[in-house]
């Protein structure tokens, strides 16, 4: 691999793709949050719903894998 990743075009391209990935992940999470019939954050944090936290965590991992695969090609 060498020192190629230190070139400005490669470095800033990586930063750009990372920001796009985070943005797509956040938007998709908000869409899922709006599609559910209750407030995910309130259920997980205030009511300590561990089962829902596990499901949301698995969903976040899945969305992250999809975004990473889409960016990687």
Coordinates of C-alpha atoms in Angstrom, one line a residue, residues 3-46:
X3 CA 2.4 6.1 1.2
X4 CA -0.2 6.5 -1.5
X5 CA -3.0 7.2 1.0
X6 CA -1.2 10.4 2.1
X7 CA -1.8 12.1 -1.2
X8 CA -4.2 15.0 -0.8
X9 CA -6.7 13.6 -3.3
X10 CA -6.9 10.2 -1.7
X11 CA -6.9 11.6 1.8
X12 CA -9.7 14.1 1.2
X13 CA -11.6 11.6 -0.9
X14 CA -11.6 9.2 2.0
X15 CA -12.8 11.9 4.4
X16 CA -15.6 12.8 1.9
X17 CA -16.7 9.2 1.6
X18 CA -16.7 8.8 5.4
X19 CA -18.8 11.9 5.8
X20 CA -21.2 10.8 3.1
X21 CA -21.5 7.3 4.8
X22 CA -22.2 8.9 8.2
X23 CA -24.8 11.2 6.6
X24 CA -26.6 8.3 4.8
X25 CA -26.5 6.2 7.9
X26 CA -28.0 9.0 10.0
X27 CA -30.8 9.7 7.4
X28 CA -31.7 6.0 7.2
X29 CA -31.8 5.8 11.0
X30 CA -34.1 8.8 11.1
X31 CA -36.4 7.2 8.5
X32 CA -36.6 4.0 10.5
X33 CA -37.2 6.0 13.7
X34 CA -40.1 7.8 12.0
X35 CA -41.6 4.5 10.6
X36 CA -41.8 2.9 14.1
X37 CA -45.0 3.6 16.1
X38 CA -43.1 4.8 19.2
X39 CA -40.1 6.9 20.1
X40 CA -37.0 4.7 19.9
X41 CA -34.8 6.9 22.0
X42 CA -37.4 7.3 24.8
X43 CA -38.0 3.5 24.9
X44 CA -34.3 2.7 25.0
X45 CA -33.0 5.4 27.4
X46 CA -36.0 6.2 29.6

